[in-house]
Short mmCIF file of C-alpha atoms in Angstrom, two decimals:
data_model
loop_
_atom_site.label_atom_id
_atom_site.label_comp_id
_atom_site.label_asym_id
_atom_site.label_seq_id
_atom_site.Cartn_x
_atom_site.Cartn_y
_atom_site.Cartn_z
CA UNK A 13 -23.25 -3.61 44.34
CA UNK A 14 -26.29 -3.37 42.24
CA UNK A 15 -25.29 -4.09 38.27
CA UNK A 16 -26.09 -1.35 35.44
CA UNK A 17 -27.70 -1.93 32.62
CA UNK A 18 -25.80 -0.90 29.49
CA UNK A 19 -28.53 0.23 26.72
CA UNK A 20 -27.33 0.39 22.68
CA UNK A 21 -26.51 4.01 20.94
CA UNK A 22 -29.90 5.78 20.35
CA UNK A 23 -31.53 5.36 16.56
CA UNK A 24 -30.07 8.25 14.13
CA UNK A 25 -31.27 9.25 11.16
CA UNK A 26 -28.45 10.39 8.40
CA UNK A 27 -29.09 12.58 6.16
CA UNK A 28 -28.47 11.34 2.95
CA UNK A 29 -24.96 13.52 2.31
CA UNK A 30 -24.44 12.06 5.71
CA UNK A 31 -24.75 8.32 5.08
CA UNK A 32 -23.34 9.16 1.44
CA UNK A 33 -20.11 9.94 3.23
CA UNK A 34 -20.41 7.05 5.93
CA UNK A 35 -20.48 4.71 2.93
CA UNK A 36 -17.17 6.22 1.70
CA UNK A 37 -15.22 5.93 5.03
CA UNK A 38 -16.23 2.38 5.68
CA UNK A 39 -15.21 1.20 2.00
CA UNK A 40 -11.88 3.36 2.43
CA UNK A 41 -11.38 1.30 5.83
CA UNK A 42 -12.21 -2.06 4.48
CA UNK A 43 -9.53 -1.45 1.38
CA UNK A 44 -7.00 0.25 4.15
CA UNK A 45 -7.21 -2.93 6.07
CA UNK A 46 -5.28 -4.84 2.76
CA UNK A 47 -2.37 -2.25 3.51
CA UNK A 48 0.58 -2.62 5.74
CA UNK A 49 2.77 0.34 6.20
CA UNK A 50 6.51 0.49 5.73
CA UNK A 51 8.83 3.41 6.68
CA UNK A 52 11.96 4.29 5.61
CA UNK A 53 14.67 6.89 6.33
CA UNK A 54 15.83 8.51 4.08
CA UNK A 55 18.55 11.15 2.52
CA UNK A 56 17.47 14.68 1.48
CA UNK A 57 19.46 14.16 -2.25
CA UNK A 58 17.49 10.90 -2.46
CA UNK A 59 14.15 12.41 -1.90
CA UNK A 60 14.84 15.52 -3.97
CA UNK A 61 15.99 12.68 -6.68
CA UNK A 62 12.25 11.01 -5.92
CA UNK A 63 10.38 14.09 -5.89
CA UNK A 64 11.95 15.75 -9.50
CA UNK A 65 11.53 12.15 -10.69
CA UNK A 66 7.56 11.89 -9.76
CA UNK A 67 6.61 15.53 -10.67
CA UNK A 68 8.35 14.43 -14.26
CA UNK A 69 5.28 11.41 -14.35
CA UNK A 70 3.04 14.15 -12.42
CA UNK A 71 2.31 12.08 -9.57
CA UNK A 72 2.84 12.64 -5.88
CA UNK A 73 6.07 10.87 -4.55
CA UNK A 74 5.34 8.67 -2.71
CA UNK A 75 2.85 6.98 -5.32
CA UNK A 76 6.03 7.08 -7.45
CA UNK A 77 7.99 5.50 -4.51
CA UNK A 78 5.59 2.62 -4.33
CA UNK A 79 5.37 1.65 -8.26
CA UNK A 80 9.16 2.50 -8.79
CA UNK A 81 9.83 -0.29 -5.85
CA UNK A 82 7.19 -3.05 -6.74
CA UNK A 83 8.45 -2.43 -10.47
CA UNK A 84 12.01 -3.08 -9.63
CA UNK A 85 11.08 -6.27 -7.29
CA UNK A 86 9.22 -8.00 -10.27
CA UNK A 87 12.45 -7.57 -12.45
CA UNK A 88 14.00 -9.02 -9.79
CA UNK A 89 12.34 -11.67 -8.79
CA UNK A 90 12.15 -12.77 -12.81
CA UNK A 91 15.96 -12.03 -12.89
CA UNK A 92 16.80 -14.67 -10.24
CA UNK A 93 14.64 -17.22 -11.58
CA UNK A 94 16.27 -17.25 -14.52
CA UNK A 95 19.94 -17.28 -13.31
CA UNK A 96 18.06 -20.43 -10.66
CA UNK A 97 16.78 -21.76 -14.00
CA UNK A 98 20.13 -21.48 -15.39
CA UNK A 99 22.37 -22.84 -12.60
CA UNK A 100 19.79 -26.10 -12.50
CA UNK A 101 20.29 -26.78 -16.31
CA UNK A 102 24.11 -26.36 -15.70
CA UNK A 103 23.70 -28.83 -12.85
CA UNK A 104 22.16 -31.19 -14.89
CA UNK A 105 24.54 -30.89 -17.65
CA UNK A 106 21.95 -29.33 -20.26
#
């Protein structure tokens, strides 16, 4: 069985709207490869709720889905460090 020789993609010139637009996909790629996707199920009253609540800030929902939970895990994250902070300082008898 004789072996085949495999040549590279032929040159191609862009034009410059072309490579313009090439440019713009690869970035989006390279910043899409930072993101992890999460889905969720959800109730219709709870994403009517979401949906009234993000057209009030004018932003699309799930935008307001993603800032509405990160917001609400930094509050909680400081929350329980203070009630740690607390129950050490109680421990210690401060």
């Amino acid at each position: 069985m004789s072996k085949r020789v495999i040549e590279g993609p032929t040159p191609y010139e862009m034009s410059p709207e072309q490579d313009e637009q090439a440019r713009a996909m690869i970035e989006q790629a390279e910043e899409d490869l930072g993101e992890i996707r999460v889905n969720m199920r959800w109730g219709k009253f709870q994403i009517d709720a979401i949906r009234r609540a993000a057209a009030r800030y004018g932003m699309p929902y799930q935008t307001y889905i993603r800032q509405a939970a990160f917001r609400q895990a930094v509050e909680d994250l400081k929350a329980t460090e203070s009630l740690t902070k607390t129950r050490e300082n109680r421990a210690r008898g401060a």
